Amino acid sequence: MPTAVSGHELDLTSDAIDEVNVLKGRLWDEDAQFDEAKDKSQFRNYESACDRVKNFYKEQHEKQTVEFNIRARVNFKKTTRARMGVWEAMEMLNTLIDESDPDTSLSQIEHLLQTAEAIRRDGKPEWMQVAGLVHDLGKLLLLFGSEGQWDVVGVHVNVTNLWSLVVGCQFSDKNIYPETFAANPDCHDEVYSTKYGIYEPHCGLDNVMLSWGHDEVSFPVNGRDRTCLNAFQYLYHVFKDQSTLPEEALAMIRYHSFYPWHREGAYMHLTNEKDERILAAVRAFNPYDLYSKSDAPCDPAELRPYYEGLIAKFFPPLINCIAL
């Protein structure tokens, strides 16, 4: 299990990646109201954040191979699972940071609550508030056998908003820092380096392997079912099978870190009609995830009764969740 320092380093990296995403992107949902008066200039200068974040992406891009992704998914499924409530999982997530460190201004549970509160202030439906509340719970993979932050932060994926990516076909030039894929051996594979790789045209994202980070997907390749586990993909399947959240909420959780797709328009040759339908939901969620982090801190004790009431509407008291 990682030390407190690992959690603190994760939080610092998460902050830096979020700031880069804010400065690099734009709002997709024109109806979002919560941040209209917010001064975006308060976020760190993009160039000053680049070196730290680029090194992090470089490691991820070099190591996220098909071989690694298959091995990680097989190993992960061998573990036993924990049963806990959603709020308990949120509290466990909060152990990932060193709360005594003055450089860490926002805890993990505060980010979840800020996201949910921003959605709530805009009068969005309860299911979307819950999606905001739980969207990063896949970060618990850092406690359960990841090889380093680079493989957890991947889809979700997210443990932060590090961009998720597709493995098993040519890496898109719409990925952030695309030049850092040069040392990835899949770039030189005669199949994985092609446009479609192991996939069929418009096979759908359900059938595509996203970089290992925080989700689980079973997808057919060449007539065989293979298990794809990614923290956000894993989280998606946990919630799909054990909640009453609608399809739009599940899409927000599953793909919120898949920036090459929902922000840059990459991998459209692999998407199908279902993906086109849920794309609007993923884009609508994005500003709440990115911009709410600059809001005033939330008081978990004060907000807990309200959100536990919402959790009870969509989840059973205990869920089979992150592996131990």
mmCIF file of C-alpha atoms in Angstrom:
data_model
loop_
_atom_site.group_PDB
_atom_site.id
_atom_site.type_symbol
_atom_site.label_atom_id
_atom_site.label_comp_id
_atom_site.label_asym_id
_atom_site.label_seq_id
_atom_site.Cartn_x
_atom_site.Cartn_y
_atom_site.Cartn_z
ATOM 1 C CA MET A 1 0.000 0.000 0.000
ATOM 2 C CA PRO A 2 1.386 3.454 -0.857
ATOM 3 C CA THR A 3 2.662 5.744 1.847
ATOM 4 C CA ALA A 4 1.137 9.133 2.691
ATOM 5 C CA VAL A 5 3.799 10.705 0.522
ATOM 6 C CA SER A 6 2.515 8.796 -2.505
ATOM 7 C CA GLY A 7 -0.944 10.173 -1.878
ATOM 8 C CA HIS A 8 0.394 13.693 -1.502
ATOM 9 C CA GLU A 9 2.386 13.423 -4.702
ATOM 10 C CA LEU A 10 -0.741 12.156 -6.439
ATOM 11 C CA ASP A 11 -2.707 15.185 -5.270
ATOM 12 C CA LEU A 12 -0.023 17.629 -6.418
ATOM 13 C CA THR A 13 0.128 15.954 -9.814
ATOM 14 C CA SER A 14 -3.671 15.921 -9.989
ATOM 15 C CA ASP A 15 -3.759 19.672 -9.358
ATOM 16 C CA ALA A 16 -1.148 20.348 -12.043
ATOM 17 C CA ILE A 17 -2.941 18.197 -14.621
ATOM 18 C CA ASP A 18 -6.279 19.833 -13.879
ATOM 19 C CA GLU A 19 -4.754 23.275 -14.363
ATOM 20 C CA VAL A 20 -3.290 22.264 -17.716
ATOM 21 C CA ASN A 21 -6.654 20.888 -18.804
ATOM 22 C CA VAL A 22 -8.412 24.107 -17.809
ATOM 23 C CA LEU A 23 -5.986 26.250 -19.766
ATOM 24 C CA LYS A 24 -5.851 23.967 -22.789
ATOM 25 C CA GLY A 25 -9.575 23.421 -23.202
ATOM 26 C CA ARG A 26 -12.856 25.258 -23.392
ATOM 27 C CA LEU A 27 -16.297 24.848 -21.874
ATOM 28 C CA TRP A 28 -18.574 22.512 -23.799
ATOM 29 C CA ASP A 29 -21.789 23.160 -21.910
ATOM 30 C CA GLU A 30 -22.842 26.740 -22.583
ATOM 31 C CA ASP A 31 -25.607 26.384 -19.983
ATOM 32 C CA ALA A 32 -23.245 25.884 -17.045
ATOM 33 C CA GLN A 33 -23.785 28.849 -14.709
ATOM 34 C CA PHE A 34 -21.760 28.106 -11.584
ATOM 35 C CA ASP A 35 -18.467 29.552 -12.851
ATOM 36 C CA GLU A 36 -19.608 32.560 -14.889
ATOM 37 C CA ALA A 37 -18.087 35.048 -12.449
ATOM 38 C CA LYS A 38 -14.947 33.002 -11.873
ATOM 39 C CA ASP A 39 -11.606 34.561 -12.778
ATOM 40 C CA LYS A 40 -9.919 31.919 -14.935
ATOM 41 C CA SER A 41 -6.617 33.846 -14.750
ATOM 42 C CA GLN A 42 -6.144 32.476 -11.232
ATOM 43 C CA PHE A 43 -5.126 29.126 -12.702
ATOM 44 C CA ARG A 44 -1.438 28.432 -13.196
ATOM 45 C CA ASN A 45 0.268 29.539 -16.386
ATOM 46 C CA TYR A 46 0.158 26.665 -18.873
ATOM 47 C CA GLU A 47 3.877 26.737 -19.628
ATOM 48 C CA SER A 48 4.853 26.689 -15.968
ATOM 49 C CA ALA A 49 2.810 23.534 -15.454
ATOM 50 C CA CYS A 50 3.993 21.811 -18.601
ATOM 51 C CA ASP A 51 7.315 20.314 -17.495
ATOM 52 C CA ARG A 52 5.895 18.542 -14.457
ATOM 53 C CA VAL A 53 2.840 17.313 -16.318
ATOM 54 C CA LYS A 54 4.700 16.439 -19.505
ATOM 55 C CA ASN A 55 7.078 14.144 -17.618
ATOM 56 C CA PHE A 56 4.105 12.407 -16.051
ATOM 57 C CA TYR A 57 2.431 11.927 -19.421
ATOM 58 C CA LYS A 58 5.713 10.788 -20.962
ATOM 59 C CA GLU A 59 5.931 7.896 -18.506
ATOM 60 C CA GLN A 60 2.305 6.956 -19.092
ATOM 61 C CA HIS A 61 2.625 7.135 -22.864
ATOM 62 C CA GLU A 62 5.734 4.967 -22.901
ATOM 63 C CA LYS A 63 4.296 2.240 -20.651
ATOM 64 C CA GLN A 64 0.639 1.984 -21.691
ATOM 65 C CA THR A 65 1.042 -0.924 -24.090
ATOM 66 C CA VAL A 66 -1.401 -3.660 -25.060
ATOM 67 C CA GLU A 67 0.715 -6.185 -23.171
ATOM 68 C CA PHE A 68 0.681 -4.097 -19.991
ATOM 69 C CA ASN A 69 -3.057 -3.440 -20.214
ATOM 70 C CA ILE A 70 -3.961 -7.100 -20.621
ATOM 71 C CA ARG A 71 -1.616 -8.145 -17.797
ATOM 72 C CA ALA A 72 -2.946 -5.443 -15.471
ATOM 73 C CA ARG A 73 -6.543 -6.488 -16.087
ATOM 74 C CA VAL A 74 -5.845 -10.181 -15.548
ATOM 75 C CA ASN A 75 -3.953 -9.509 -12.310
ATOM 76 C CA PHE A 76 -6.611 -7.165 -11.027
ATOM 77 C CA LYS A 77 -9.432 -9.646 -11.522
ATOM 78 C CA LYS A 78 -7.571 -12.230 -9.405
ATOM 79 C CA THR A 79 -8.031 -10.095 -6.287
ATOM 80 C CA THR A 80 -10.879 -10.226 -3.811
ATOM 81 C CA ARG A 81 -13.305 -7.330 -3.577
ATOM 82 C CA ALA A 82 -14.342 -5.053 -0.733
ATOM 83 C CA ARG A 83 -17.926 -4.367 0.262
ATOM 84 C CA MET A 84 -18.562 -0.870 1.506
ATOM 85 C CA GLY A 85 -20.926 2.048 1.258
ATOM 86 C CA VAL A 86 -20.347 4.856 -1.234
ATOM 87 C CA TRP A 87 -19.632 7.426 1.464
ATOM 88 C CA GLU A 88 -17.197 5.037 3.135
ATOM 89 C CA ALA A 89 -15.391 4.693 -0.200
ATOM 90 C CA MET A 90 -15.188 8.488 -0.422
ATOM 91 C CA GLU A 91 -13.655 8.644 3.031
ATOM 92 C CA MET A 92 -11.134 5.961 2.103
ATOM 93 C CA LEU A 93 -10.182 7.995 -0.953
ATOM 94 C CA ASN A 94 -9.382 10.894 1.333
ATOM 95 C CA THR A 95 -6.527 8.892 2.883
ATOM 96 C CA LEU A 96 -4.570 9.312 -0.348
ATOM 97 C CA ILE A 97 -3.328 12.772 0.606
ATOM 98 C CA ASP A 98 -1.230 14.188 3.409
ATOM 99 C CA GLU A 99 -3.666 16.640 4.967
ATOM 100 C CA SER A 100 -0.934 18.312 7.043
ATOM 101 C CA ASP A 101 0.941 19.510 3.967
ATOM 102 C CA PRO A 102 0.333 23.231 3.289
ATOM 103 C CA ASP A 103 0.869 22.784 -0.452
ATOM 104 C CA THR A 104 -2.242 20.621 -0.755
ATOM 105 C CA SER A 105 -5.220 22.970 -0.783
ATOM 106 C CA LEU A 106 -7.971 20.524 -1.696
ATOM 107 C CA SER A 107 -8.646 17.018 -0.447
ATOM 108 C CA GLN A 108 -10.054 14.271 -2.641
ATOM 109 C CA ILE A 109 -13.433 14.256 -0.890
ATOM 110 C CA GLU A 110 -13.662 18.036 -1.236
ATOM 111 C CA HIS A 111 -13.187 17.792 -4.992
ATOM 112 C CA LEU A 112 -16.011 15.262 -5.213
ATOM 113 C CA LEU A 113 -18.260 17.453 -3.079
ATOM 114 C CA GLN A 114 -17.350 20.633 -4.972
ATOM 115 C CA THR A 115 -18.184 18.962 -8.267
ATOM 116 C CA ALA A 116 -21.530 17.745 -6.924
ATOM 117 C CA GLU A 117 -22.310 21.100 -5.322
ATOM 118 C CA ALA A 118 -21.604 23.019 -8.538
ATOM 119 C CA ILE A 119 -23.995 20.707 -10.383
ATOM 120 C CA ARG A 120 -26.551 21.146 -7.607
ATOM 121 C CA ARG A 121 -26.318 24.957 -7.698
ATOM 122 C CA ASP A 122 -27.070 24.897 -11.402
ATOM 123 C CA GLY A 123 -30.256 22.994 -10.711
ATOM 124 C CA LYS A 124 -29.181 19.834 -12.513
ATOM 125 C CA PRO A 125 -30.999 16.558 -11.739
ATOM 126 C CA GLU A 126 -30.146 14.458 -8.727
ATOM 127 C CA TRP A 127 -28.590 11.692 -10.813
ATOM 128 C CA MET A 128 -26.078 14.176 -12.228
ATOM 129 C CA GLN A 129 -25.238 15.408 -8.725
ATOM 130 C CA VAL A 130 -24.525 11.811 -7.748
ATOM 131 C CA ALA A 131 -22.365 11.344 -10.855
ATOM 132 C CA GLY A 132 -20.295 14.328 -9.723
ATOM 133 C CA LEU A 133 -20.075 12.907 -6.225
ATOM 134 C CA VAL A 134 -18.673 9.525 -7.245
ATOM 135 C CA HIS A 135 -16.880 10.178 -10.535
ATOM 136 C CA ASP A 136 -13.331 9.849 -9.160
ATOM 137 C CA LEU A 137 -13.760 6.902 -6.783
ATOM 138 C CA GLY A 138 -11.694 4.801 -9.183
ATOM 139 C CA LYS A 139 -8.662 6.611 -7.778
ATOM 140 C CA LEU A 140 -8.799 4.041 -4.988
ATOM 141 C CA LEU A 141 -6.789 1.839 -7.345
ATOM 142 C CA LEU A 142 -3.725 3.656 -5.995
ATOM 143 C CA LEU A 143 -4.315 1.818 -2.711
ATOM 144 C CA PHE A 144 -4.747 -1.541 -4.384
ATOM 145 C CA GLY A 145 -1.724 -2.683 -6.295
ATOM 146 C CA SER A 146 -1.061 -0.154 -9.062
ATOM 147 C CA GLU A 147 2.464 0.048 -10.452
ATOM 148 C CA GLY A 148 2.685 3.788 -9.914
ATOM 149 C CA GLN A 149 0.656 6.920 -10.357
ATOM 150 C CA TRP A 150 0.970 6.771 -14.144
ATOM 151 C CA ASP A 151 -1.227 3.663 -14.390
ATOM 152 C CA VAL A 152 -3.882 4.851 -11.943
ATOM 153 C CA VAL A 153 -4.381 8.321 -13.337
ATOM 154 C CA GLY A 154 -5.022 6.826 -16.717
ATOM 155 C CA VAL A 155 -8.919 6.658 -17.615
ATOM 156 C CA HIS A 156 -12.482 7.955 -15.263
ATOM 157 C CA VAL A 157 -9.434 7.248 -16.018
ATOM 158 C CA ASN A 158 -8.678 8.975 -14.955
ATOM 159 C CA VAL A 159 -6.942 9.009 -11.164
ATOM 160 C CA THR A 160 -7.149 12.614 -11.968
ATOM 161 C CA ASN A 161 -7.986 14.221 -15.272
ATOM 162 C CA LEU A 162 -4.947 12.716 -16.943
ATOM 163 C CA TRP A 163 -6.100 11.994 -20.481
ATOM 164 C CA SER A 164 -7.250 8.465 -21.217
ATOM 165 C CA LEU A 165 -6.192 6.949 -24.513
ATOM 166 C CA VAL A 166 -6.907 3.942 -26.721
ATOM 167 C CA VAL A 167 -4.404 1.094 -26.870
ATOM 168 C CA GLY A 168 -4.367 -1.555 -29.592
ATOM 169 C CA CYS A 169 -4.328 0.844 -32.525
ATOM 170 C CA GLN A 170 -2.382 3.875 -33.730
ATOM 171 C CA PHE A 171 -2.000 6.525 -31.039
ATOM 172 C CA SER A 172 -3.894 9.625 -32.110
ATOM 173 C CA ASP A 173 -2.027 12.862 -32.681
ATOM 174 C CA LYS A 174 -4.911 14.474 -30.771
ATOM 175 C CA ASN A 175 -3.534 12.998 -27.555
ATOM 176 C CA ILE A 176 -1.782 15.512 -25.360
ATOM 177 C CA TYR A 177 2.003 15.540 -25.971
ATOM 178 C CA PRO A 178 1.765 13.039 -28.841
ATOM 179 C CA GLU A 179 5.520 13.076 -29.390
ATOM 180 C CA THR A 180 5.987 11.224 -26.079
ATOM 181 C CA PHE A 181 4.618 7.986 -27.590
ATOM 182 C CA ALA A 182 7.831 7.503 -29.569
ATOM 183 C CA ALA A 183 9.337 5.148 -26.978
ATOM 184 C CA ASN A 184 6.192 3.026 -26.670
ATOM 185 C CA PRO A 185 6.904 -0.332 -28.384
ATOM 186 C CA ASP A 186 3.343 -0.516 -29.733
ATOM 187 C CA CYS A 187 4.214 2.382 -32.030
ATOM 188 C CA HIS A 188 6.427 -0.063 -33.963
ATOM 189 C CA ASP A 189 4.080 -3.055 -33.941
ATOM 190 C CA GLU A 190 2.767 -4.004 -37.384
ATOM 191 C CA VAL A 191 -0.815 -4.280 -36.087
ATOM 192 C CA TYR A 192 -1.027 -1.897 -33.138
ATOM 193 C CA SER A 193 0.488 0.949 -35.147
ATOM 194 C CA THR A 194 -2.253 0.910 -37.787
ATOM 195 C CA LYS A 195 -5.356 3.113 -37.836
ATOM 196 C CA TYR A 196 -7.762 0.383 -36.709
ATOM 197 C CA GLY A 197 -5.282 -2.012 -35.098
ATOM 198 C CA ILE A 198 -7.163 -4.852 -33.410
ATOM 199 C CA TYR A 199 -10.550 -3.167 -33.858
ATOM 200 C CA GLU A 200 -13.242 -2.979 -36.539
ATOM 201 C CA PRO A 201 -14.483 0.339 -37.981
ATOM 202 C CA HIS A 202 -17.158 1.904 -35.767
ATOM 203 C CA CYS A 203 -17.044 -1.011 -33.339
ATOM 204 C CA GLY A 204 -18.066 1.305 -30.486
ATOM 205 C CA LEU A 205 -16.203 2.436 -27.401
ATOM 206 C CA ASP A 206 -17.725 -0.463 -25.441
ATOM 207 C CA ASN A 207 -15.444 -2.669 -27.540
ATOM 208 C CA VAL A 208 -12.277 -0.564 -27.237
ATOM 209 C CA MET A 209 -9.521 -0.924 -24.632
ATOM 210 C CA LEU A 210 -8.779 2.370 -22.905
ATOM 211 C CA SER A 211 -5.530 2.894 -21.032
ATOM 212 C CA TRP A 212 -5.379 1.232 -17.624
ATOM 213 C CA GLY A 213 -6.358 3.606 -14.925
ATOM 214 C CA HIS A 214 -9.753 3.434 -13.084
ATOM 215 C CA ASP A 215 -12.719 1.006 -15.248
ATOM 216 C CA GLU A 216 -13.568 -2.504 -16.514
ATOM 217 C CA VAL A 217 -14.792 -3.551 -19.947
ATOM 218 C CA SER A 218 -15.286 -6.925 -21.598
ATOM 219 C CA PHE A 219 -14.886 -6.492 -25.318
ATOM 220 C CA PRO A 220 -14.719 -8.833 -28.326
ATOM 221 C CA VAL A 221 -11.601 -8.779 -30.476
ATOM 222 C CA ASN A 222 -11.363 -11.140 -33.436
ATOM 223 C CA GLY A 223 -14.233 -13.188 -32.051
ATOM 224 C CA ARG A 224 -12.812 -13.565 -28.528
ATOM 225 C CA ASP A 225 -13.895 -11.810 -25.343
ATOM 226 C CA ARG A 226 -11.076 -10.071 -23.548
ATOM 227 C CA THR A 227 -11.328 -8.295 -20.249
ATOM 228 C CA CYS A 228 -10.318 -4.659 -20.163
ATOM 229 C CA LEU A 229 -9.916 -3.138 -16.753
ATOM 230 C CA ASN A 230 -9.470 0.566 -16.304
ATOM 231 C CA ALA A 231 -10.222 2.431 -13.127
ATOM 232 C CA PHE A 232 -12.948 4.540 -14.700
ATOM 233 C CA GLN A 233 -14.051 1.562 -16.791
ATOM 234 C CA TYR A 234 -14.022 -0.583 -13.655
ATOM 235 C CA LEU A 235 -15.966 2.063 -11.770
ATOM 236 C CA TYR A 236 -18.461 2.233 -14.631
ATOM 237 C CA HIS A 237 -19.186 -1.474 -14.414
ATOM 238 C CA VAL A 238 -19.430 -1.435 -10.622
ATOM 239 C CA PHE A 239 -22.065 1.292 -10.864
ATOM 240 C CA LYS A 240 -23.804 -0.085 -13.953
ATOM 241 C CA ASP A 241 -24.495 -3.350 -12.187
ATOM 242 C CA GLN A 242 -25.205 -1.966 -8.709
ATOM 243 C CA SER A 243 -26.995 1.347 -9.157
ATOM 244 C CA THR A 244 -29.991 2.881 -10.875
ATOM 245 C CA LEU A 245 -27.969 5.700 -12.437
ATOM 246 C CA PRO A 246 -29.100 6.489 -16.002
ATOM 247 C CA GLU A 247 -26.968 5.929 -19.085
ATOM 248 C CA GLU A 248 -25.912 9.594 -19.187
ATOM 249 C CA ALA A 249 -24.514 9.477 -15.650
ATOM 250 C CA LEU A 250 -22.607 6.276 -16.365
ATOM 251 C CA ALA A 251 -21.118 7.879 -19.486
ATOM 252 C CA MET A 252 -19.967 10.902 -17.478
ATOM 253 C CA ILE A 253 -18.202 8.609 -15.011
ATOM 254 C CA ARG A 254 -16.728 6.333 -17.648
ATOM 255 C CA TYR A 255 -15.403 8.837 -20.155
ATOM 256 C CA HIS A 256 -14.820 12.133 -18.351
ATOM 257 C CA SER A 257 -11.054 11.727 -18.734
ATOM 258 C CA PHE A 258 -11.193 10.532 -22.336
ATOM 259 C CA TYR A 259 -10.224 14.006 -23.578
ATOM 260 C CA PRO A 260 -8.899 12.916 -26.986
ATOM 261 C CA TRP A 261 -12.460 11.864 -27.816
ATOM 262 C CA HIS A 262 -14.812 14.293 -26.094
ATOM 263 C CA ARG A 263 -12.617 17.395 -26.441
ATOM 264 C CA GLU A 264 -10.398 16.821 -29.475
ATOM 265 C CA GLY A 265 -12.666 14.653 -31.648
ATOM 266 C CA ALA A 266 -10.218 11.753 -31.953
ATOM 267 C CA TYR A 267 -11.122 8.088 -32.475
ATOM 268 C CA MET A 268 -14.384 8.897 -34.221
ATOM 269 C CA HIS A 269 -13.582 6.085 -36.673
ATOM 270 C CA LEU A 270 -14.106 3.668 -33.765
ATOM 271 C CA THR A 271 -17.312 5.160 -32.324
ATOM 272 C CA ASN A 272 -20.882 4.125 -33.076
ATOM 273 C CA GLU A 273 -24.368 5.623 -32.686
ATOM 274 C CA LYS A 274 -24.464 4.979 -28.949
ATOM 275 C CA ASP A 275 -21.224 6.889 -28.463
ATOM 276 C CA GLU A 276 -22.570 9.831 -30.457
ATOM 277 C CA ARG A 277 -25.637 9.865 -28.227
ATOM 278 C CA ILE A 278 -23.711 9.960 -24.937
ATOM 279 C CA LEU A 279 -21.060 12.425 -26.108
ATOM 280 C CA ALA A 280 -23.216 15.427 -25.177
ATOM 281 C CA ALA A 281 -23.535 14.145 -21.612
ATOM 282 C CA VAL A 282 -19.787 13.719 -21.215
ATOM 283 C CA ARG A 283 -19.164 17.217 -22.551
ATOM 284 C CA ALA A 284 -21.818 18.688 -20.248
ATOM 285 C CA PHE A 285 -20.073 17.166 -17.228
ATOM 286 C CA ASN A 286 -16.578 18.405 -18.082
ATOM 287 C CA PRO A 287 -16.769 22.021 -16.777
ATOM 288 C CA TYR A 288 -18.047 20.894 -13.399
ATOM 289 C CA ASP A 289 -15.125 18.511 -13.021
ATOM 290 C CA LEU A 290 -12.501 21.043 -14.096
ATOM 291 C CA TYR A 291 -13.631 24.413 -12.802
ATOM 292 C CA SER A 292 -15.306 23.598 -9.504
ATOM 293 C CA LYS A 293 -11.917 22.841 -7.950
ATOM 294 C CA SER A 294 -11.286 26.559 -7.398
ATOM 295 C CA ASP A 295 -14.437 26.966 -5.292
ATOM 296 C CA ALA A 296 -14.382 27.467 -1.525
ATOM 297 C CA PRO A 297 -13.794 24.238 0.432
ATOM 298 C CA CYS A 298 -16.833 22.168 1.325
ATOM 299 C CA ASP A 299 -17.645 20.855 4.786
ATOM 300 C CA PRO A 300 -18.101 17.084 4.416
ATOM 301 C CA ALA A 301 -19.847 16.756 7.798
ATOM 302 C CA GLU A 302 -22.398 19.415 6.899
ATOM 303 C CA LEU A 303 -23.119 18.026 3.428
ATOM 304 C CA ARG A 304 -23.076 14.349 4.365
ATOM 305 C CA PRO A 305 -26.805 14.022 5.298
ATOM 306 C CA TYR A 306 -27.934 15.496 1.976
ATOM 307 C CA TYR A 307 -25.636 13.369 -0.152
ATOM 308 C CA GLU A 308 -26.200 10.192 1.816
ATOM 309 C CA GLY A 309 -29.887 10.723 1.056
ATOM 310 C CA LEU A 310 -29.075 10.950 -2.661
ATOM 311 C CA ILE A 311 -26.764 7.946 -2.502
ATOM 312 C CA ALA A 312 -29.599 5.898 -0.983
ATOM 313 C CA LYS A 313 -31.814 6.742 -3.972
ATOM 314 C CA PHE A 314 -29.369 5.269 -6.480
ATOM 315 C CA PHE A 315 -27.236 2.705 -4.590
ATOM 316 C CA PRO A 316 -27.773 -0.178 -2.163
ATOM 317 C CA PRO A 317 -26.318 0.254 1.369
ATOM 318 C CA LEU A 318 -23.213 -1.751 0.397
ATOM 319 C CA ILE A 319 -21.621 -2.324 -2.987
ATOM 320 C CA ASN A 320 -18.959 -4.731 -4.187
ATOM 321 C CA CYS A 321 -16.260 -2.286 -5.052
ATOM 322 C CA ILE A 322 -12.542 -1.691 -5.372
ATOM 323 C CA ALA A 323 -10.244 -4.679 -5.006
ATOM 324 C CA LEU A 324 -8.231 -5.228 -1.831
#
